[in-house]
């Protein structure tokens, strides 16, 4: 098996797949033979990115901070390819804009709703789909090196939550043949940090 067919017959759903780390993962997955569904909030951006990825890519407009949108759109994503989704990459995330003293409730909630609540409910729905369809799949969460440091921002706190949830979900899903991992990149030049 070569690197170009490592993920043949696999389908990946990648939240936050139209920019930064999520798009880079989508590119590598397609290069390795995977079909990908990229999800995000900006349809124009998703369309451009999907075209760049080629025929093995589709997209779905999804706001992971909105529970009702998750509940409505994940079943649509699950039917986009004839093969079943067997990889989930939770990459959607937003960062903090203000200093500790200036973070308001709106900013706090937006970060937590995207980075924690969205990740939780997308994982819940996709893992249930995998279990119900007897899929031995993989779930990858994009954490951050910020989740390894003392937390004083909602972003850092959210990544602590990602790390704890990853361990708990791994323990919950391994009896079903679903492997859950996280990676914790350090500073990366992406739109999240304005680069």
PDB file of N, CA and C in Angstrom, residues 48-123:
ATOM      1  N   UNK A  48     -15.193  27.070  -2.847  1.00  0.00           N
ATOM      2  CA  UNK A  48     -13.857  27.262  -3.426  1.00  0.00           C
ATOM      3  C   UNK A  48     -12.911  26.157  -2.958  1.00  0.00           C
ATOM      4  N   UNK A  49     -12.939  25.868  -1.661  1.00  0.00           N
ATOM      5  CA  UNK A  49     -12.042  24.844  -1.107  1.00  0.00           C
ATOM      6  C   UNK A  49     -12.389  23.462  -1.648  1.00  0.00           C
ATOM      7  N   UNK A  50     -13.667  23.164  -1.768  1.00  0.00           N
ATOM      8  CA  UNK A  50     -14.081  21.870  -2.291  1.00  0.00           C
ATOM      9  C   UNK A  50     -13.623  21.699  -3.733  1.00  0.00           C
ATOM     10  N   UNK A  51     -13.728  22.759  -4.521  1.00  0.00           N
ATOM     11  CA  UNK A  51     -13.248  22.702  -5.908  1.00  0.00           C
ATOM     12  C   UNK A  51     -11.749  22.481  -5.952  1.00  0.00           C
ATOM     13  N   UNK A  52     -11.020  23.100  -5.050  1.00  0.00           N
ATOM     14  CA  UNK A  52      -9.562  22.901  -4.992  1.00  0.00           C
ATOM     15  C   UNK A  52      -9.216  21.463  -4.629  1.00  0.00           C
ATOM     16  N   UNK A  53     -10.038  20.864  -3.780  1.00  0.00           N
ATOM     17  CA  UNK A  53      -9.774  19.483  -3.353  1.00  0.00           C
ATOM     18  C   UNK A  53     -10.093  18.465  -4.439  1.00  0.00           C
ATOM     19  N   UNK A  54     -11.014  18.788  -5.334  1.00  0.00           N
ATOM     20  CA  UNK A  54     -11.311  17.902  -6.459  1.00  0.00           C
ATOM     21  C   UNK A  54     -12.562  17.078  -6.277  1.00  0.00           C
ATOM     22  N   UNK A  55     -12.716  16.095  -7.148  1.00  0.00           N
ATOM     23  CA  UNK A  55     -13.976  15.345  -7.239  1.00  0.00           C
ATOM     24  C   UNK A  55     -14.263  14.495  -6.009  1.00  0.00           C
ATOM     25  N   UNK A  56     -13.258  14.205  -5.214  1.00  0.00           N
ATOM     26  CA  UNK A  56     -13.476  13.385  -4.019  1.00  0.00           C
ATOM     27  C   UNK A  56     -13.882  14.227  -2.812  1.00  0.00           C
ATOM     28  N   UNK A  57     -14.315  15.461  -3.070  1.00  0.00           N
ATOM     29  CA  UNK A  57     -14.678  16.362  -1.980  1.00  0.00           C
ATOM     30  C   UNK A  57     -16.083  16.910  -2.174  1.00  0.00           C
ATOM     31  N   UNK A  58     -16.815  17.016  -1.066  1.00  0.00           N
ATOM     32  CA  UNK A  58     -18.096  17.699  -1.027  1.00  0.00           C
ATOM     33  C   UNK A  58     -18.073  18.613   0.195  1.00  0.00           C
ATOM     34  N   UNK A  59     -19.078  19.457   0.297  1.00  0.00           N
ATOM     35  CA  UNK A  59     -19.100  20.354   1.451  1.00  0.00           C
ATOM     36  C   UNK A  59     -20.516  20.481   1.983  1.00  0.00           C
ATOM     37  N   UNK A  60     -20.589  20.907   3.240  1.00  0.00           N
ATOM     38  CA  UNK A  60     -21.874  21.182   3.865  1.00  0.00           C
ATOM     39  C   UNK A  60     -21.734  22.410   4.757  1.00  0.00           C
ATOM     40  N   UNK A  61     -22.698  23.313   4.650  1.00  0.00           N
ATOM     41  CA  UNK A  61     -22.696  24.502   5.499  1.00  0.00           C
ATOM     42  C   UNK A  61     -23.203  24.084   6.876  1.00  0.00           C
ATOM     43  N   UNK A  62     -22.374  24.273   7.880  1.00  0.00           N
ATOM     44  CA  UNK A  62     -22.690  23.808   9.237  1.00  0.00           C
ATOM     45  C   UNK A  62     -22.113  24.765  10.263  1.00  0.00           C
ATOM     46  N   UNK A  63     -22.960  25.237  11.154  1.00  0.00           N
ATOM     47  CA  UNK A  63     -22.520  26.053  12.287  1.00  0.00           C
ATOM     48  C   UNK A  63     -22.504  25.150  13.512  1.00  0.00           C
ATOM     49  N   UNK A  64     -21.322  24.728  13.930  1.00  0.00           N
ATOM     50  CA  UNK A  64     -21.242  23.764  15.031  1.00  0.00           C
ATOM     51  C   UNK A  64     -21.647  24.365  16.368  1.00  0.00           C
ATOM     52  N   UNK A  65     -21.755  25.688  16.436  1.00  0.00           N
ATOM     53  CA  UNK A  65     -22.192  26.299  17.699  1.00  0.00           C
ATOM     54  C   UNK A  65     -23.711  26.243  17.865  1.00  0.00           C
ATOM     55  N   UNK A  66     -24.403  25.799  16.828  1.00  0.00           N
ATOM     56  CA  UNK A  66     -25.865  25.757  16.812  1.00  0.00           C
ATOM     57  C   UNK A  66     -26.330  24.300  16.867  1.00  0.00           C
ATOM     58  N   UNK A  67     -26.858  23.882  18.012  1.00  0.00           N
ATOM     59  CA  UNK A  67     -27.260  22.483  18.187  1.00  0.00           C
ATOM     60  C   UNK A  67     -28.282  22.043  17.142  1.00  0.00           C
ATOM     61  N   UNK A  68     -29.248  22.904  16.833  1.00  0.00           N
ATOM     62  CA  UNK A  68     -30.277  22.539  15.854  1.00  0.00           C
ATOM     63  C   UNK A  68     -29.690  22.347  14.460  1.00  0.00           C
ATOM     64  N   UNK A  69     -28.664  23.143  14.122  1.00  0.00           N
ATOM     65  CA  UNK A  69     -28.005  22.991  12.831  1.00  0.00           C
ATOM     66  C   UNK A  69     -27.252  21.659  12.774  1.00  0.00           C
ATOM     67  N   UNK A  70     -26.596  21.301  13.865  1.00  0.00           N
ATOM     68  CA  UNK A  70     -25.905  20.001  13.935  1.00  0.00           C
ATOM     69  C   UNK A  70     -26.913  18.876  13.729  1.00  0.00           C
ATOM     70  N   UNK A  71     -28.008  18.937  14.460  1.00  0.00           N
ATOM     71  CA  UNK A  71     -29.016  17.876  14.406  1.00  0.00           C
ATOM     72  C   UNK A  71     -29.608  17.730  12.998  1.00  0.00           C
ATOM     73  N   UNK A  72     -29.713  18.856  12.281  1.00  0.00           N
ATOM     74  CA  UNK A  72     -30.297  18.842  10.942  1.00  0.00           C
ATOM     75  C   UNK A  72     -29.286  18.435   9.872  1.00  0.00           C
ATOM     76  N   UNK A  73     -28.024  18.893   9.992  1.00  0.00           N
ATOM     77  CA  UNK A  73     -27.064  18.746   8.899  1.00  0.00           C
ATOM     78  C   UNK A  73     -26.235  17.462   8.946  1.00  0.00           C
ATOM     79  N   UNK A  74     -25.942  16.939  10.136  1.00  0.00           N
ATOM     80  CA  UNK A  74     -25.106  15.730  10.199  1.00  0.00           C
ATOM     81  C   UNK A  74     -25.752  14.571   9.436  1.00  0.00           C
ATOM     82  N   UNK A  75     -27.060  14.314   9.574  1.00  0.00           N
ATOM     83  CA  UNK A  75     -27.661  13.235   8.767  1.00  0.00           C
ATOM     84  C   UNK A  75     -27.532  13.473   7.263  1.00  0.00           C
ATOM     85  N   UNK A  76     -27.542  14.739   6.833  1.00  0.00           N
ATOM     86  CA  UNK A  76     -27.345  15.040   5.407  1.00  0.00           C
ATOM     87  C   UNK A  76     -25.926  14.670   4.994  1.00  0.00           C
ATOM     88  N   UNK A  77     -24.945  15.050   5.818  1.00  0.00           N
ATOM     89  CA  UNK A  77     -23.544  14.720   5.526  1.00  0.00           C
ATOM     90  C   UNK A  77     -23.344  13.215   5.438  1.00  0.00           C
ATOM     91  N   UNK A  78     -24.028  12.480   6.292  1.00  0.00           N
ATOM     92  CA  UNK A  78     -23.860  11.016   6.334  1.00  0.00           C
ATOM     93  C   UNK A  78     -24.316  10.340   5.046  1.00  0.00           C
ATOM     94  N   UNK A  79     -25.136  11.030   4.248  1.00  0.00           N
ATOM     95  CA  UNK A  79     -25.651  10.453   2.998  1.00  0.00           C
ATOM     96  C   UNK A  79     -24.969  11.012   1.749  1.00  0.00           C
ATOM     97  N   UNK A  80     -23.924  11.817   1.896  1.00  0.00           N
ATOM     98  CA  UNK A  80     -23.346  12.511   0.742  1.00  0.00           C
ATOM     99  C   UNK A  80     -22.538  11.600  -0.177  1.00  0.00           C
ATOM    100  N   UNK A  81     -21.971  10.542   0.360  1.00  0.00           N
ATOM    101  CA  UNK A  81     -21.247   9.564  -0.441  1.00  0.00           C
ATOM    102  C   UNK A  81     -21.898   8.205  -0.262  1.00  0.00           C
ATOM    103  N   UNK A  82     -21.701   7.310  -1.239  1.00  0.00           N
ATOM    104  CA  UNK A  82     -22.258   5.960  -1.100  1.00  0.00           C
ATOM    105  C   UNK A  82     -21.543   5.199   0.013  1.00  0.00           C
ATOM    106  N   UNK A  83     -20.233   5.462   0.196  1.00  0.00           N
ATOM    107  CA  UNK A  83     -19.513   4.880   1.333  1.00  0.00           C
ATOM    108  C   UNK A  83     -19.897   5.643   2.600  1.00  0.00           C
ATOM    109  N   UNK A  84     -19.784   4.976   3.730  1.00  0.00           N
ATOM    110  CA  UNK A  84     -20.183   5.582   5.001  1.00  0.00           C
ATOM    111  C   UNK A  84     -19.035   6.385   5.625  1.00  0.00           C
ATOM    112  N   UNK A  85     -19.391   7.414   6.374  1.00  0.00           N
ATOM    113  CA  UNK A  85     -18.372   8.192   7.102  1.00  0.00           C
ATOM    114  C   UNK A  85     -17.731   7.282   8.139  1.00  0.00           C
ATOM    115  N   UNK A  86     -16.408   7.173   8.085  1.00  0.00           N
ATOM    116  CA  UNK A  86     -15.707   6.400   9.110  1.00  0.00           C
ATOM    117  C   UNK A  86     -14.569   7.169   9.763  1.00  0.00           C
ATOM    118  N   UNK A  87     -14.451   8.454   9.405  1.00  0.00           N
ATOM    119  CA  UNK A  87     -13.473   9.334  10.056  1.00  0.00           C
ATOM    120  C   UNK A  87     -14.165  10.669  10.358  1.00  0.00           C
ATOM    121  N   UNK A  88     -14.022  11.136  11.572  1.00  0.00           N
ATOM    122  CA  UNK A  88     -14.471  12.479  11.941  1.00  0.00           C
ATOM    123  C   UNK A  88     -13.265  13.261  12.437  1.00  0.00           C
ATOM    124  N   UNK A  89     -13.080  14.452  11.899  1.00  0.00           N
ATOM    125  CA  UNK A  89     -12.049  15.365  12.401  1.00  0.00           C
ATOM    126  C   UNK A  89     -12.754  16.604  12.938  1.00  0.00           C
ATOM    127  N   UNK A  90     -12.680  16.800  14.243  1.00  0.00           N
ATOM    128  CA  UNK A  90     -13.249  17.994  14.894  1.00  0.00           C
ATOM    129  C   UNK A  90     -12.200  19.094  14.869  1.00  0.00           C
ATOM    130  N   UNK A  91     -12.296  19.976  13.885  1.00  0.00           N
ATOM    131  CA  UNK A  91     -11.273  21.022  13.756  1.00  0.00           C
ATOM    132  C   UNK A  91     -11.850  22.425  13.896  1.00  0.00           C
ATOM    133  N   UNK A  92     -13.176  22.565  13.870  1.00  0.00           N
ATOM    134  CA  UNK A  92     -13.774  23.898  13.982  1.00  0.00           C
ATOM    135  C   UNK A  92     -13.408  24.511  15.330  1.00  0.00           C
ATOM    136  N   UNK A  93     -12.961  25.742  15.302  1.00  0.00           N
ATOM    137  CA  UNK A  93     -12.600  26.404  16.552  1.00  0.00           C
ATOM    138  C   UNK A  93     -12.390  27.891  16.341  1.00  0.00           C
ATOM    139  N   UNK A  94     -12.623  28.650  17.401  1.00  0.00           N
ATOM    140  CA  UNK A  94     -12.347  30.083  17.359  1.00  0.00           C
ATOM    141  C   UNK A  94     -11.524  30.466  18.579  1.00  0.00           C
ATOM    142  N   UNK A  95     -10.801  31.563  18.440  1.00  0.00           N
ATOM    143  CA  UNK A  95      -9.901  31.993  19.507  1.00  0.00           C
ATOM    144  C   UNK A  95     -10.401  33.238  20.213  1.00  0.00           C
ATOM    145  N   UNK A  96      -9.633  33.653  21.195  1.00  0.00           N
ATOM    146  CA  UNK A  96      -9.981  34.816  22.011  1.00  0.00           C
ATOM    147  C   UNK A  96      -9.455  36.087  21.345  1.00  0.00           C
ATOM    148  N   UNK A  97     -10.216  37.180  21.475  1.00  0.00           N
ATOM    149  CA  UNK A  97      -9.799  38.449  20.862  1.00  0.00           C
ATOM    150  C   UNK A  97      -9.350  39.474  21.880  1.00  0.00           C
ATOM    151  N   UNK A  98      -9.805  39.317  23.122  1.00  0.00           N
ATOM    152  CA  UNK A  98      -9.554  40.347  24.135  1.00  0.00           C
ATOM    153  C   UNK A  98      -8.695  39.824  25.282  1.00  0.00           C
ATOM    154  N   UNK A  99      -8.176  40.748  26.061  1.00  0.00           N
ATOM    155  CA  UNK A  99      -7.432  40.384  27.259  1.00  0.00           C
ATOM    156  C   UNK A  99      -8.412  39.864  28.315  1.00  0.00           C
ATOM    157  N   UNK A 100      -7.889  39.232  29.329  1.00  0.00           N
ATOM    158  CA  UNK A 100      -8.718  38.659  30.399  1.00  0.00           C
ATOM    159  C   UNK A 100      -9.729  39.665  30.938  1.00  0.00           C
ATOM    160  N   UNK A 101      -9.278  40.892  31.161  1.00  0.00           N
ATOM    161  CA  UNK A 101     -10.138  41.900  31.792  1.00  0.00           C
ATOM    162  C   UNK A 101     -11.229  42.401  30.858  1.00  0.00           C
ATOM    163  N   UNK A 102     -11.080  42.159  29.567  1.00  0.00           N
ATOM    164  CA  UNK A 102     -12.034  42.710  28.596  1.00  0.00           C
ATOM    165  C   UNK A 102     -12.905  41.663  27.903  1.00  0.00           C
ATOM    166  N   UNK A 103     -12.752  40.398  28.275  1.00  0.00           N
ATOM    167  CA  UNK A 103     -13.608  39.361  27.681  1.00  0.00           C
ATOM    168  C   UNK A 103     -15.016  39.519  28.235  1.00  0.00           C
ATOM    169  N   UNK A 104     -15.988  39.599  27.328  1.00  0.00           N
ATOM    170  CA  UNK A 104     -17.378  39.731  27.767  1.00  0.00           C
ATOM    171  C   UNK A 104     -18.118  38.397  27.606  1.00  0.00           C
ATOM    172  N   UNK A 105     -19.352  38.373  28.043  1.00  0.00           N
ATOM    173  CA  UNK A 105     -20.117  37.129  28.013  1.00  0.00           C
ATOM    174  C   UNK A 105     -20.322  36.615  26.590  1.00  0.00           C
ATOM    175  N   UNK A 106     -20.557  37.518  25.659  1.00  0.00           N
ATOM    176  CA  UNK A 106     -20.789  37.116  24.273  1.00  0.00           C
ATOM    177  C   UNK A 106     -19.566  36.396  23.697  1.00  0.00           C
ATOM    178  N   UNK A 107     -18.375  36.974  23.923  1.00  0.00           N
ATOM    179  CA  UNK A 107     -17.149  36.355  23.414  1.00  0.00           C
ATOM    180  C   UNK A 107     -16.921  34.997  24.088  1.00  0.00           C
ATOM    181  N   UNK A 108     -17.112  34.959  25.398  1.00  0.00           N
ATOM    182  CA  UNK A 108     -16.946  33.706  26.148  1.00  0.00           C
ATOM    183  C   UNK A 108     -17.856  32.614  25.582  1.00  0.00           C
ATOM    184  N   UNK A 109     -19.134  32.950  25.395  1.00  0.00           N
ATOM    185  CA  UNK A 109     -20.100  31.951  24.938  1.00  0.00           C
ATOM    186  C   UNK A 109     -19.819  31.498  23.514  1.00  0.00           C
ATOM    187  N   UNK A 110     -19.412  32.411  22.641  1.00  0.00           N
ATOM    188  CA  UNK A 110     -19.100  32.031  21.265  1.00  0.00           C
ATOM    189  C   UNK A 110     -17.960  31.008  21.223  1.00  0.00           C
ATOM    190  N   UNK A 111     -16.939  31.245  22.036  1.00  0.00           N
ATOM    191  CA  UNK A 111     -15.802  30.327  22.071  1.00  0.00           C
ATOM    192  C   UNK A 111     -16.220  28.973  22.623  1.00  0.00           C
ATOM    193  N   UNK A 112     -16.908  28.975  23.744  1.00  0.00           N
ATOM    194  CA  UNK A 112     -17.323  27.713  24.355  1.00  0.00           C
ATOM    195  C   UNK A 112     -18.335  26.954  23.491  1.00  0.00           C
ATOM    196  N   UNK A 113     -19.254  27.687  22.868  1.00  0.00           N
ATOM    197  CA  UNK A 113     -20.254  27.029  22.026  1.00  0.00           C
ATOM    198  C   UNK A 113     -19.624  26.367  20.813  1.00  0.00           C
ATOM    199  N   UNK A 114     -18.596  26.983  20.248  1.00  0.00           N
ATOM    200  CA  UNK A 114     -17.928  26.412  19.078  1.00  0.00           C
ATOM    201  C   UNK A 114     -16.941  25.323  19.481  1.00  0.00           C
ATOM    202  N   UNK A 115     -16.056  25.643  20.416  1.00  0.00           N
ATOM    203  CA  UNK A 115     -14.929  24.757  20.729  1.00  0.00           C
ATOM    204  C   UNK A 115     -15.293  23.576  21.608  1.00  0.00           C
ATOM    205  N   UNK A 116     -16.356  23.703  22.407  1.00  0.00           N
ATOM    206  CA  UNK A 116     -16.713  22.622  23.338  1.00  0.00           C
ATOM    207  C   UNK A 116     -18.082  22.034  22.996  1.00  0.00           C
ATOM    208  N   UNK A 117     -19.111  22.862  23.034  1.00  0.00           N
ATOM    209  CA  UNK A 117     -20.465  22.337  22.772  1.00  0.00           C
ATOM    210  C   UNK A 117     -20.564  21.738  21.374  1.00  0.00           C
ATOM    211  N   UNK A 118     -20.074  22.442  20.379  1.00  0.00           N
ATOM    212  CA  UNK A 118     -20.143  21.945  19.010  1.00  0.00           C
ATOM    213  C   UNK A 118     -19.383  20.649  18.831  1.00  0.00           C
ATOM    214  N   UNK A 119     -18.183  20.615  19.371  1.00  0.00           N
ATOM    215  CA  UNK A 119     -17.363  19.408  19.287  1.00  0.00           C
ATOM    216  C   UNK A 119     -18.064  18.228  19.969  1.00  0.00           C
ATOM    217  N   UNK A 120     -18.687  18.477  21.109  1.00  0.00           N
ATOM    218  CA  UNK A 120     -19.383  17.418  21.848  1.00  0.00           C
ATOM    219  C   UNK A 120     -20.530  16.839  21.026  1.00  0.00           C
ATOM    220  N   UNK A 121     -21.405  17.706  20.508  1.00  0.00           N
ATOM    221  CA  UNK A 121     -22.609  17.203  19.850  1.00  0.00           C
ATOM    222  C   UNK A 121     -22.339  16.637  18.453  1.00  0.00           C
ATOM    223  N   UNK A 122     -21.358  17.182  17.740  1.00  0.00           N
ATOM    224  CA  UNK A 122     -20.974  16.558  16.466  1.00  0.00           C
ATOM    225  C   UNK A 122     -20.407  15.165  16.741  1.00  0.00           C
ATOM    226  N   UNK A 123     -19.551  15.061  17.755  1.00  0.00           N
ATOM    227  CA  UNK A 123     -18.980  13.750  18.116  1.00  0.00           C
ATOM    228  C   UNK A 123     -20.071  12.773  18.542  1.00  0.00           C
TER     229      UNK A 123
END
